[in-house]
Amino acid sequence: MKKIVFAFIVFVSSNIFSQGCSDAGFCTSENMKYGTMVDSLKHTVKFGINQGSADFDVSVFGMYLEYKYQISEKLNFGTRINYTSQSNDAVSSSAISDGYIIADYLINPTISASIGLKIPFTDGNVKENGVALPMDLQPSLGTYDLVLGVSKKYNNLFFALGYQQPLNKIKNTFFKPLGTNEFFTTNQFNRAPDLLLRVGYNYEITNKWKLSPSLLPIYHLANDTFEDVTNQEIQIKGSEGLTLNANLLVQYAINDKNALEFNFGSPLIVRDARPDGLTRSYVMNLEYKYRF
């Protein structure tokens, strides 16, 4: 197997946790996951399950259902629905969390662009016994997000650049209890946008097995904010900055129409503060894909 060396210059300290990919959905779309693709079949249906470990002993389990329609040789349209369940020793929450609508346009055989919208199915303020849960236990951030992306292939290398812009404040009303270091106060939480880059390599082991290692830096472009008890907006210091994930994607083609995919992500670098609840120490995802 060919050796690929990725070099990144980073300027923040290392830790054992990482931000997830903004929200599950955008950076796992095909255009952002392994570069420009053209499908000879019109319809693709995917079902996936994932499991991860988060901050504050929170366990995360998720599922999703995705459908993509190839409108023409240059244009496809996809939708996705996510389900998320999160729990710790004291509290659990679960719900259909977010939906995505994304269109990909093939500019030329090696470059593709994406535009989409994330739609929340909960408002980011799920409560337990009348008290708002912290963002780490919210099934959804509760934001509508504009997502933009572009990918480029060069031989087996691929590059994907994405931008995710929240369009509304989060209606969460959680205040961190006095005397505890768990969670962040996120009352009327305002989440900053993300800029992400994926650099990877597609390696075909056999005609059935493919391997795609990649690095995924995500830069949170500003500090997030919340409102205190006097309705004053307060910046959460350390929430701006870089996170870096390493990913390994393994694909197995059962036949021309059916395939399995395993994806594992692990952190290398994090921001100092991650109040949005997207922190993961690792994420594993198994996906079944059917094309027709």
PDB file of C-alpha atoms in Angstrom, residues 9-283:
ATOM      1  CA  ILE A   9       0.775  23.225  11.056  1.00  0.00           C
ATOM      2  CA  VAL A  10      -1.283  23.612  14.198  1.00  0.00           C
ATOM      3  CA  PHE A  11      -1.091  26.139  16.971  1.00  0.00           C
ATOM      4  CA  VAL A  12      -3.336  24.946  19.804  1.00  0.00           C
ATOM      5  CA  SER A  13      -2.664  22.444  22.555  1.00  0.00           C
ATOM      6  CA  SER A  14      -3.626  18.779  22.309  1.00  0.00           C
ATOM      7  CA  ASN A  15      -6.264  17.008  24.393  1.00  0.00           C
ATOM      8  CA  ILE A  16      -8.181  13.734  24.325  1.00  0.00           C
ATOM      9  CA  PHE A  17     -11.481  15.078  23.013  1.00  0.00           C
ATOM     10  CA  SER A  18     -12.580  16.542  19.718  1.00  0.00           C
ATOM     11  CA  GLN A  19     -15.434  18.480  18.228  1.00  0.00           C
ATOM     12  CA  GLY A  20     -17.665  16.465  15.988  1.00  0.00           C
ATOM     13  CA  CYS A  21     -18.227  17.591  12.426  1.00  0.00           C
ATOM     14  CA  SER A  22     -20.368  20.633  13.217  1.00  0.00           C
ATOM     15  CA  ASP A  23     -23.475  18.437  13.036  1.00  0.00           C
ATOM     16  CA  ALA A  24     -23.703  14.857  11.897  1.00  0.00           C
ATOM     17  CA  GLY A  25     -24.725  15.151   8.287  1.00  0.00           C
ATOM     18  CA  PHE A  26     -22.853  17.791   6.321  1.00  0.00           C
ATOM     19  CA  CYS A  27     -19.272  16.552   6.424  1.00  0.00           C
ATOM     20  CA  THR A  28     -20.470  12.967   6.032  1.00  0.00           C
ATOM     21  CA  SER A  29     -22.246  13.786   2.760  1.00  0.00           C
ATOM     22  CA  GLU A  30     -20.531  12.078  -0.164  1.00  0.00           C
ATOM     23  CA  ASN A  31     -19.106  15.269  -1.640  1.00  0.00           C
ATOM     24  CA  MET A  32     -17.481  16.219   1.687  1.00  0.00           C
ATOM     25  CA  LYS A  33     -16.529  12.673   2.699  1.00  0.00           C
ATOM     26  CA  TYR A  34     -14.517  11.368  -0.224  1.00  0.00           C
ATOM     27  CA  GLY A  35     -14.654  13.930  -2.966  1.00  0.00           C
ATOM     28  CA  THR A  36     -16.453  14.432  -6.260  1.00  0.00           C
ATOM     29  CA  MET A  37     -18.523  11.460  -7.409  1.00  0.00           C
ATOM     30  CA  VAL A  38     -20.816  10.740 -10.346  1.00  0.00           C
ATOM     31  CA  ASP A  39     -23.285   7.871  -9.995  1.00  0.00           C
ATOM     32  CA  SER A  40     -24.527   5.891 -12.989  1.00  0.00           C
ATOM     33  CA  LEU A  41     -27.671   4.900 -11.064  1.00  0.00           C
ATOM     34  CA  LYS A  42     -30.463   7.358 -10.284  1.00  0.00           C
ATOM     35  CA  HIS A  43     -31.332   6.428  -6.695  1.00  0.00           C
ATOM     36  CA  THR A  44     -29.252   5.850  -3.557  1.00  0.00           C
ATOM     37  CA  VAL A  45     -30.662   4.912  -0.149  1.00  0.00           C
ATOM     38  CA  LYS A  46     -28.449   4.766   2.950  1.00  0.00           C
ATOM     39  CA  PHE A  47     -29.064   3.657   6.516  1.00  0.00           C
ATOM     40  CA  GLY A  48     -26.444   4.158   9.215  1.00  0.00           C
ATOM     41  CA  ILE A  49     -25.902   3.709  12.926  1.00  0.00           C
ATOM     42  CA  ASN A  50     -23.218   5.396  14.992  1.00  0.00           C
ATOM     43  CA  GLN A  51     -21.917   5.385  18.537  1.00  0.00           C
ATOM     44  CA  GLY A  52     -19.625   7.753  20.370  1.00  0.00           C
ATOM     45  CA  SER A  53     -18.378   8.903  23.756  1.00  0.00           C
ATOM     46  CA  ALA A  54     -18.739  12.538  24.764  1.00  0.00           C
ATOM     47  CA  ASP A  55     -17.706  14.929  27.543  1.00  0.00           C
ATOM     48  CA  PHE A  56     -19.022  14.529  31.108  1.00  0.00           C
ATOM     49  CA  ASP A  57     -19.557  10.745  30.722  1.00  0.00           C
ATOM     50  CA  VAL A  58     -22.258  11.234  28.083  1.00  0.00           C
ATOM     51  CA  SER A  59     -22.831   8.291  25.724  1.00  0.00           C
ATOM     52  CA  VAL A  60     -24.183   9.032  22.252  1.00  0.00           C
ATOM     53  CA  PHE A  61     -26.057   6.747  19.870  1.00  0.00           C
ATOM     54  CA  GLY A  62     -27.430   7.794  16.508  1.00  0.00           C
ATOM     55  CA  MET A  63     -29.150   6.554  13.371  1.00  0.00           C
ATOM     56  CA  TYR A  64     -29.882   8.157  10.018  1.00  0.00           C
ATOM     57  CA  LEU A  65     -31.761   7.535   6.801  1.00  0.00           C
ATOM     58  CA  GLU A  66     -30.612   9.205   3.601  1.00  0.00           C
ATOM     59  CA  TYR A  67     -31.899   9.368   0.047  1.00  0.00           C
ATOM     60  CA  LYS A  68     -30.105  10.805  -2.983  1.00  0.00           C
ATOM     61  CA  TYR A  69     -31.530  11.317  -6.469  1.00  0.00           C
ATOM     62  CA  GLN A  70     -29.269  11.805  -9.487  1.00  0.00           C
ATOM     63  CA  ILE A  71     -31.211  14.433 -11.453  1.00  0.00           C
ATOM     64  CA  SER A  72     -28.671  14.620 -14.288  1.00  0.00           C
ATOM     65  CA  GLU A  73     -25.035  13.853 -15.012  1.00  0.00           C
ATOM     66  CA  LYS A  74     -24.093  17.084 -13.218  1.00  0.00           C
ATOM     67  CA  LEU A  75     -26.717  17.530 -10.505  1.00  0.00           C
ATOM     68  CA  ASN A  76     -27.951  15.400  -7.598  1.00  0.00           C
ATOM     69  CA  PHE A  77     -30.301  16.145  -4.723  1.00  0.00           C
ATOM     70  CA  GLY A  78     -30.208  14.494  -1.321  1.00  0.00           C
ATOM     71  CA  THR A  79     -32.164  14.450   1.938  1.00  0.00           C
ATOM     72  CA  ARG A  80     -31.211  13.014   5.307  1.00  0.00           C
ATOM     73  CA  ILE A  81     -32.917  12.558   8.697  1.00  0.00           C
ATOM     74  CA  ASN A  82     -30.917  11.995  11.891  1.00  0.00           C
ATOM     75  CA  TYR A  83     -32.025  10.376  15.152  1.00  0.00           C
ATOM     76  CA  THR A  84     -29.933  10.995  18.287  1.00  0.00           C
ATOM     77  CA  SER A  85     -29.976   9.468  21.771  1.00  0.00           C
ATOM     78  CA  GLN A  86     -27.718  10.791  24.556  1.00  0.00           C
ATOM     79  CA  SER A  87     -27.419   9.732  28.172  1.00  0.00           C
ATOM     80  CA  ASN A  88     -25.316   9.827  31.316  1.00  0.00           C
ATOM     81  CA  ASP A  89     -25.876   8.234  34.714  1.00  0.00           C
ATOM     82  CA  ALA A  90     -28.654  10.691  35.611  1.00  0.00           C
ATOM     83  CA  VAL A  91     -30.437  11.820  32.438  1.00  0.00           C
ATOM     84  CA  SER A  92     -31.197  10.648  28.929  1.00  0.00           C
ATOM     85  CA  SER A  93     -32.807  12.237  25.899  1.00  0.00           C
ATOM     86  CA  SER A  94     -33.652  11.021  22.415  1.00  0.00           C
ATOM     87  CA  ALA A  95     -35.457  12.408  19.388  1.00  0.00           C
ATOM     88  CA  ILE A  96     -35.434  12.800  15.642  1.00  0.00           C
ATOM     89  CA  SER A  97     -32.854  15.544  15.713  1.00  0.00           C
ATOM     90  CA  ASP A  98     -32.145  17.196  12.358  1.00  0.00           C
ATOM     91  CA  GLY A  99     -32.827  16.938   8.658  1.00  0.00           C
ATOM     92  CA  TYR A 100     -30.614  17.935   5.758  1.00  0.00           C
ATOM     93  CA  ILE A 101     -31.427  19.003   2.211  1.00  0.00           C
ATOM     94  CA  ILE A 102     -28.285  19.175   0.049  1.00  0.00           C
ATOM     95  CA  ALA A 103     -27.697  19.611  -3.695  1.00  0.00           C
ATOM     96  CA  ASP A 104     -24.367  18.737  -5.364  1.00  0.00           C
ATOM     97  CA  TYR A 105     -23.355  20.177  -8.744  1.00  0.00           C
ATOM     98  CA  LEU A 106     -20.524  18.730 -10.831  1.00  0.00           C
ATOM     99  CA  ILE A 107     -18.562  21.688 -12.194  1.00  0.00           C
ATOM    100  CA  ASN A 108     -16.137  19.442 -14.085  1.00  0.00           C
ATOM    101  CA  PRO A 109     -14.995  15.794 -13.720  1.00  0.00           C
ATOM    102  CA  THR A 110     -12.826  16.640 -10.673  1.00  0.00           C
ATOM    103  CA  ILE A 111     -14.627  19.555  -8.969  1.00  0.00           C
ATOM    104  CA  SER A 112     -18.042  19.547  -7.312  1.00  0.00           C
ATOM    105  CA  ALA A 113     -19.931  22.175  -5.276  1.00  0.00           C
ATOM    106  CA  SER A 114     -22.625  21.705  -2.621  1.00  0.00           C
ATOM    107  CA  ILE A 115     -25.297  23.888  -1.061  1.00  0.00           C
ATOM    108  CA  GLY A 116     -27.759  22.856   1.593  1.00  0.00           C
ATOM    109  CA  LEU A 117     -29.857  23.579   4.638  1.00  0.00           C
ATOM    110  CA  LYS A 118     -29.949  21.885   8.041  1.00  0.00           C
ATOM    111  CA  ILE A 119     -33.418  21.829   9.583  1.00  0.00           C
ATOM    112  CA  PRO A 120     -33.852  21.106  13.328  1.00  0.00           C
ATOM    113  CA  PHE A 121     -36.708  18.943  14.621  1.00  0.00           C
ATOM    114  CA  THR A 122     -36.241  20.081  18.244  1.00  0.00           C
ATOM    115  CA  ASP A 123     -35.514  23.583  19.509  1.00  0.00           C
ATOM    116  CA  GLY A 124     -32.356  22.810  21.522  1.00  0.00           C
ATOM    117  CA  ASN A 125     -34.250  23.262  24.787  1.00  0.00           C
ATOM    118  CA  VAL A 126     -35.461  19.767  25.715  1.00  0.00           C
ATOM    119  CA  LYS A 127     -36.287  19.688  29.457  1.00  0.00           C
ATOM    120  CA  GLU A 128     -36.248  17.094  32.221  1.00  0.00           C
ATOM    121  CA  ASN A 129     -38.726  17.736  35.087  1.00  0.00           C
ATOM    122  CA  GLY A 130     -39.186  21.273  33.814  1.00  0.00           C
ATOM    123  CA  VAL A 131     -35.447  22.080  33.782  1.00  0.00           C
ATOM    124  CA  ALA A 132     -33.574  22.623  30.535  1.00  0.00           C
ATOM    125  CA  LEU A 133     -30.892  20.067  29.730  1.00  0.00           C
ATOM    126  CA  PRO A 134     -27.343  21.217  28.867  1.00  0.00           C
ATOM    127  CA  MET A 135     -26.353  21.237  25.200  1.00  0.00           C
ATOM    128  CA  ASP A 136     -24.380  17.996  25.717  1.00  0.00           C
ATOM    129  CA  LEU A 137     -27.732  16.215  26.256  1.00  0.00           C
ATOM    130  CA  GLN A 138     -29.762  18.014  23.602  1.00  0.00           C
ATOM    131  CA  PRO A 139     -30.673  15.820  20.588  1.00  0.00           C
ATOM    132  CA  SER A 140     -30.315  18.840  18.290  1.00  0.00           C
ATOM    133  CA  LEU A 141     -28.639  22.231  18.435  1.00  0.00           C
ATOM    134  CA  GLY A 142     -31.972  23.696  17.369  1.00  0.00           C
ATOM    135  CA  THR A 143     -30.484  25.847  14.615  1.00  0.00           C
ATOM    136  CA  TYR A 144     -31.271  26.235  10.956  1.00  0.00           C
ATOM    137  CA  ASP A 145     -27.890  26.162   9.223  1.00  0.00           C
ATOM    138  CA  LEU A 146     -26.759  27.164   5.746  1.00  0.00           C
ATOM    139  CA  VAL A 147     -24.101  24.755   4.476  1.00  0.00           C
ATOM    140  CA  LEU A 148     -21.731  25.323   1.543  1.00  0.00           C
ATOM    141  CA  GLY A 149     -19.010  23.066   0.214  1.00  0.00           C
ATOM    142  CA  VAL A 150     -16.632  22.373  -2.645  1.00  0.00           C
ATOM    143  CA  SER A 151     -14.495  19.313  -3.328  1.00  0.00           C
ATOM    144  CA  LYS A 152     -11.560  18.643  -5.652  1.00  0.00           C
ATOM    145  CA  LYS A 153      -9.973  15.374  -6.742  1.00  0.00           C
ATOM    146  CA  TYR A 154      -6.391  15.028  -7.917  1.00  0.00           C
ATOM    147  CA  ASN A 155      -5.628  11.442  -8.867  1.00  0.00           C
ATOM    148  CA  ASN A 156      -6.358   9.521  -5.622  1.00  0.00           C
ATOM    149  CA  LEU A 157      -6.094  12.595  -3.395  1.00  0.00           C
ATOM    150  CA  PHE A 158      -9.180  14.607  -2.566  1.00  0.00           C
ATOM    151  CA  PHE A 159      -9.781  17.953  -0.862  1.00  0.00           C
ATOM    152  CA  ALA A 160     -13.089  19.236   0.511  1.00  0.00           C
ATOM    153  CA  LEU A 161     -13.750  22.710   1.927  1.00  0.00           C
ATOM    154  CA  GLY A 162     -16.992  23.453   3.771  1.00  0.00           C
ATOM    155  CA  TYR A 163     -18.701  26.302   5.611  1.00  0.00           C
ATOM    156  CA  GLN A 164     -21.621  26.021   8.067  1.00  0.00           C
ATOM    157  CA  GLN A 165     -23.496  29.161   9.187  1.00  0.00           C
ATOM    158  CA  PRO A 166     -26.162  28.970  11.934  1.00  0.00           C
ATOM    159  CA  LEU A 167     -29.099  31.210  11.043  1.00  0.00           C
ATOM    160  CA  ASN A 168     -30.727  31.602  14.465  1.00  0.00           C
ATOM    161  CA  LYS A 169     -29.986  31.624  18.184  1.00  0.00           C
ATOM    162  CA  ILE A 170     -30.487  28.469  20.195  1.00  0.00           C
ATOM    163  CA  LYS A 171     -33.471  28.625  22.568  1.00  0.00           C
ATOM    164  CA  ASN A 172     -31.666  26.692  25.295  1.00  0.00           C
ATOM    165  CA  THR A 173     -32.211  28.050  28.846  1.00  0.00           C
ATOM    166  CA  PHE A 174     -29.658  25.978  30.788  1.00  0.00           C
ATOM    167  CA  PHE A 175     -27.633  27.605  33.591  1.00  0.00           C
ATOM    168  CA  LYS A 176     -24.721  25.650  35.029  1.00  0.00           C
ATOM    169  CA  PRO A 177     -25.326  24.892  38.726  1.00  0.00           C
ATOM    170  CA  LEU A 178     -23.058  26.736  41.155  1.00  0.00           C
ATOM    171  CA  GLY A 179     -20.093  24.757  42.427  1.00  0.00           C
ATOM    172  CA  THR A 180     -19.905  22.312  39.509  1.00  0.00           C
ATOM    173  CA  ASN A 181     -17.430  22.025  36.635  1.00  0.00           C
ATOM    174  CA  GLU A 182     -19.806  20.037  34.469  1.00  0.00           C
ATOM    175  CA  PHE A 183     -21.320  21.560  31.317  1.00  0.00           C
ATOM    176  CA  PHE A 184     -21.504  25.219  30.222  1.00  0.00           C
ATOM    177  CA  THR A 185     -24.168  27.850  30.749  1.00  0.00           C
ATOM    178  CA  THR A 186     -25.899  28.122  27.367  1.00  0.00           C
ATOM    179  CA  ASN A 187     -28.936  30.314  28.023  1.00  0.00           C
ATOM    180  CA  GLN A 188     -29.940  31.886  24.670  1.00  0.00           C
ATOM    181  CA  PHE A 189     -26.841  30.299  23.135  1.00  0.00           C
ATOM    182  CA  ASN A 190     -25.448  31.886  19.979  1.00  0.00           C
ATOM    183  CA  ARG A 191     -23.188  29.492  18.080  1.00  0.00           C
ATOM    184  CA  ALA A 192     -20.488  30.809  15.731  1.00  0.00           C
ATOM    185  CA  PRO A 193     -19.976  29.407  12.195  1.00  0.00           C
ATOM    186  CA  ASP A 194     -17.518  26.661  11.272  1.00  0.00           C
ATOM    187  CA  LEU A 195     -15.014  26.344   8.447  1.00  0.00           C
ATOM    188  CA  LEU A 196     -13.887  22.795   7.718  1.00  0.00           C
ATOM    189  CA  LEU A 197     -11.347  21.151   5.426  1.00  0.00           C
ATOM    190  CA  ARG A 198     -10.948  17.477   4.642  1.00  0.00           C
ATOM    191  CA  VAL A 199      -7.777  16.129   3.030  1.00  0.00           C
ATOM    192  CA  GLY A 200      -7.832  12.463   2.163  1.00  0.00           C
ATOM    193  CA  TYR A 201      -6.684   9.655  -0.074  1.00  0.00           C
ATOM    194  CA  ASN A 202      -8.842   7.064  -1.827  1.00  0.00           C
ATOM    195  CA  TYR A 203      -7.044   3.725  -2.135  1.00  0.00           C
ATOM    196  CA  GLU A 204      -8.595   0.786  -3.983  1.00  0.00           C
ATOM    197  CA  ILE A 205      -7.282  -2.410  -2.374  1.00  0.00           C
ATOM    198  CA  THR A 206      -9.359  -4.692  -4.628  1.00  0.00           C
ATOM    199  CA  ASN A 207     -12.431  -4.157  -6.784  1.00  0.00           C
ATOM    200  CA  LYS A 208     -14.528  -4.729  -3.615  1.00  0.00           C
ATOM    201  CA  TRP A 209     -12.450  -3.071  -0.873  1.00  0.00           C
ATOM    202  CA  LYS A 210     -11.591   0.632  -0.680  1.00  0.00           C
ATOM    203  CA  LEU A 211      -9.756   2.557   2.024  1.00  0.00           C
ATOM    204  CA  SER A 212      -9.937   6.336   2.585  1.00  0.00           C
ATOM    205  CA  PRO A 213      -7.860   7.860   5.413  1.00  0.00           C
ATOM    206  CA  SER A 214      -8.334  11.596   5.931  1.00  0.00           C
ATOM    207  CA  LEU A 215      -7.644  14.521   8.232  1.00  0.00           C
ATOM    208  CA  LEU A 216     -10.480  16.891   9.122  1.00  0.00           C
ATOM    209  CA  PRO A 217      -9.551  20.263  10.641  1.00  0.00           C
ATOM    210  CA  ILE A 218     -12.529  22.396  11.748  1.00  0.00           C
ATOM    211  CA  TYR A 219     -12.065  26.056  12.663  1.00  0.00           C
ATOM    212  CA  HIS A 220     -14.746  27.643  14.848  1.00  0.00           C
ATOM    213  CA  LEU A 221     -14.602  31.223  13.564  1.00  0.00           C
ATOM    214  CA  ALA A 222     -15.531  33.143  16.742  1.00  0.00           C
ATOM    215  CA  ASN A 223     -16.321  32.666  20.415  1.00  0.00           C
ATOM    216  CA  ASP A 224     -19.832  31.420  21.161  1.00  0.00           C
ATOM    217  CA  THR A 225     -22.004  33.522  23.490  1.00  0.00           C
ATOM    218  CA  PHE A 226     -24.811  33.130  26.054  1.00  0.00           C
ATOM    219  CA  GLU A 227     -27.032  35.532  28.019  1.00  0.00           C
ATOM    220  CA  ASP A 228     -26.635  35.839  31.786  1.00  0.00           C
ATOM    221  CA  VAL A 229     -29.460  36.477  34.278  1.00  0.00           C
ATOM    222  CA  THR A 230     -29.390  40.200  33.384  1.00  0.00           C
ATOM    223  CA  ASN A 231     -29.756  39.373  29.640  1.00  0.00           C
ATOM    224  CA  GLN A 232     -26.223  40.562  28.966  1.00  0.00           C
ATOM    225  CA  GLU A 233     -24.444  38.683  26.193  1.00  0.00           C
ATOM    226  CA  ILE A 234     -21.309  36.940  27.476  1.00  0.00           C
ATOM    227  CA  GLN A 235     -18.553  35.435  25.335  1.00  0.00           C
ATOM    228  CA  ILE A 236     -17.427  31.894  26.142  1.00  0.00           C
ATOM    229  CA  LYS A 237     -13.666  32.275  26.071  1.00  0.00           C
ATOM    230  CA  GLY A 238     -11.778  29.501  24.332  1.00  0.00           C
ATOM    231  CA  SER A 239     -14.710  28.394  22.178  1.00  0.00           C
ATOM    232  CA  GLU A 240     -13.105  29.945  19.078  1.00  0.00           C
ATOM    233  CA  GLY A 241     -10.321  27.961  17.454  1.00  0.00           C
ATOM    234  CA  LEU A 242      -9.151  24.804  15.752  1.00  0.00           C
ATOM    235  CA  THR A 243     -10.028  21.171  16.232  1.00  0.00           C
ATOM    236  CA  LEU A 244      -8.497  18.328  14.224  1.00  0.00           C
ATOM    237  CA  ASN A 245      -9.885  14.840  13.650  1.00  0.00           C
ATOM    238  CA  ALA A 246      -8.304  11.815  12.010  1.00  0.00           C
ATOM    239  CA  ASN A 247     -10.714   9.588  10.084  1.00  0.00           C
ATOM    240  CA  LEU A 248     -10.557   6.178   8.470  1.00  0.00           C
ATOM    241  CA  LEU A 249     -13.217   5.071   6.008  1.00  0.00           C
ATOM    242  CA  VAL A 250     -13.465   1.438   4.838  1.00  0.00           C
ATOM    243  CA  GLN A 251     -15.847   0.517   2.016  1.00  0.00           C
ATOM    244  CA  TYR A 252     -16.892  -2.979   0.927  1.00  0.00           C
ATOM    245  CA  ALA A 253     -18.905  -3.506  -2.266  1.00  0.00           C
ATOM    246  CA  ILE A 254     -21.183  -6.521  -1.810  1.00  0.00           C
ATOM    247  CA  ASN A 255     -22.208  -6.236  -5.459  1.00  0.00           C
ATOM    248  CA  ASP A 256     -22.967  -3.502  -8.008  1.00  0.00           C
ATOM    249  CA  LYS A 257     -25.910  -2.164  -5.997  1.00  0.00           C
ATOM    250  CA  ASN A 258     -25.174  -2.980  -2.350  1.00  0.00           C
ATOM    251  CA  ALA A 259     -22.286  -1.793  -0.175  1.00  0.00           C
ATOM    252  CA  LEU A 260     -21.192  -1.505   3.436  1.00  0.00           C
ATOM    253  CA  GLU A 261     -19.094   1.285   4.904  1.00  0.00           C
ATOM    254  CA  PHE A 262     -17.322   1.646   8.251  1.00  0.00           C
ATOM    255  CA  ASN A 263     -16.079   5.032   9.435  1.00  0.00           C
ATOM    256  CA  PHE A 264     -13.975   5.738  12.529  1.00  0.00           C
ATOM    257  CA  GLY A 265     -12.978   9.183  13.802  1.00  0.00           C
ATOM    258  CA  SER A 266     -10.588  10.093  16.592  1.00  0.00           C
ATOM    259  CA  PRO A 267      -9.349  13.494  17.849  1.00  0.00           C
ATOM    260  CA  LEU A 268      -5.884  14.996  17.686  1.00  0.00           C
ATOM    261  CA  ILE A 269      -6.439  18.664  18.629  1.00  0.00           C
ATOM    262  CA  VAL A 270      -9.307  20.560  20.303  1.00  0.00           C
ATOM    263  CA  ARG A 271     -10.571  23.975  21.298  1.00  0.00           C
ATOM    264  CA  ASP A 272     -10.277  24.931  24.975  1.00  0.00           C
ATOM    265  CA  ALA A 273     -14.074  25.249  25.410  1.00  0.00           C
ATOM    266  CA  ARG A 274     -16.750  23.271  23.569  1.00  0.00           C
ATOM    267  CA  PRO A 275     -20.137  24.429  24.920  1.00  0.00           C
ATOM    268  CA  ASP A 276     -22.204  23.200  21.959  1.00  0.00           C
ATOM    269  CA  GLY A 277     -22.116  19.581  23.153  1.00  0.00           C
ATOM    270  CA  LEU A 278     -20.507  18.223  19.980  1.00  0.00           C
ATOM    271  CA  THR A 279     -17.409  16.927  21.763  1.00  0.00           C
ATOM    272  CA  ARG A 280     -16.542  13.298  21.039  1.00  0.00           C
ATOM    273  CA  SER A 281     -13.597  11.201  22.200  1.00  0.00           C
ATOM    274  CA  TYR A 282     -14.334   8.851  19.290  1.00  0.00           C
ATOM    275  CA  VAL A 283     -17.107   8.125  16.805  1.00  0.00           C
TER     276      VAL A 283
END
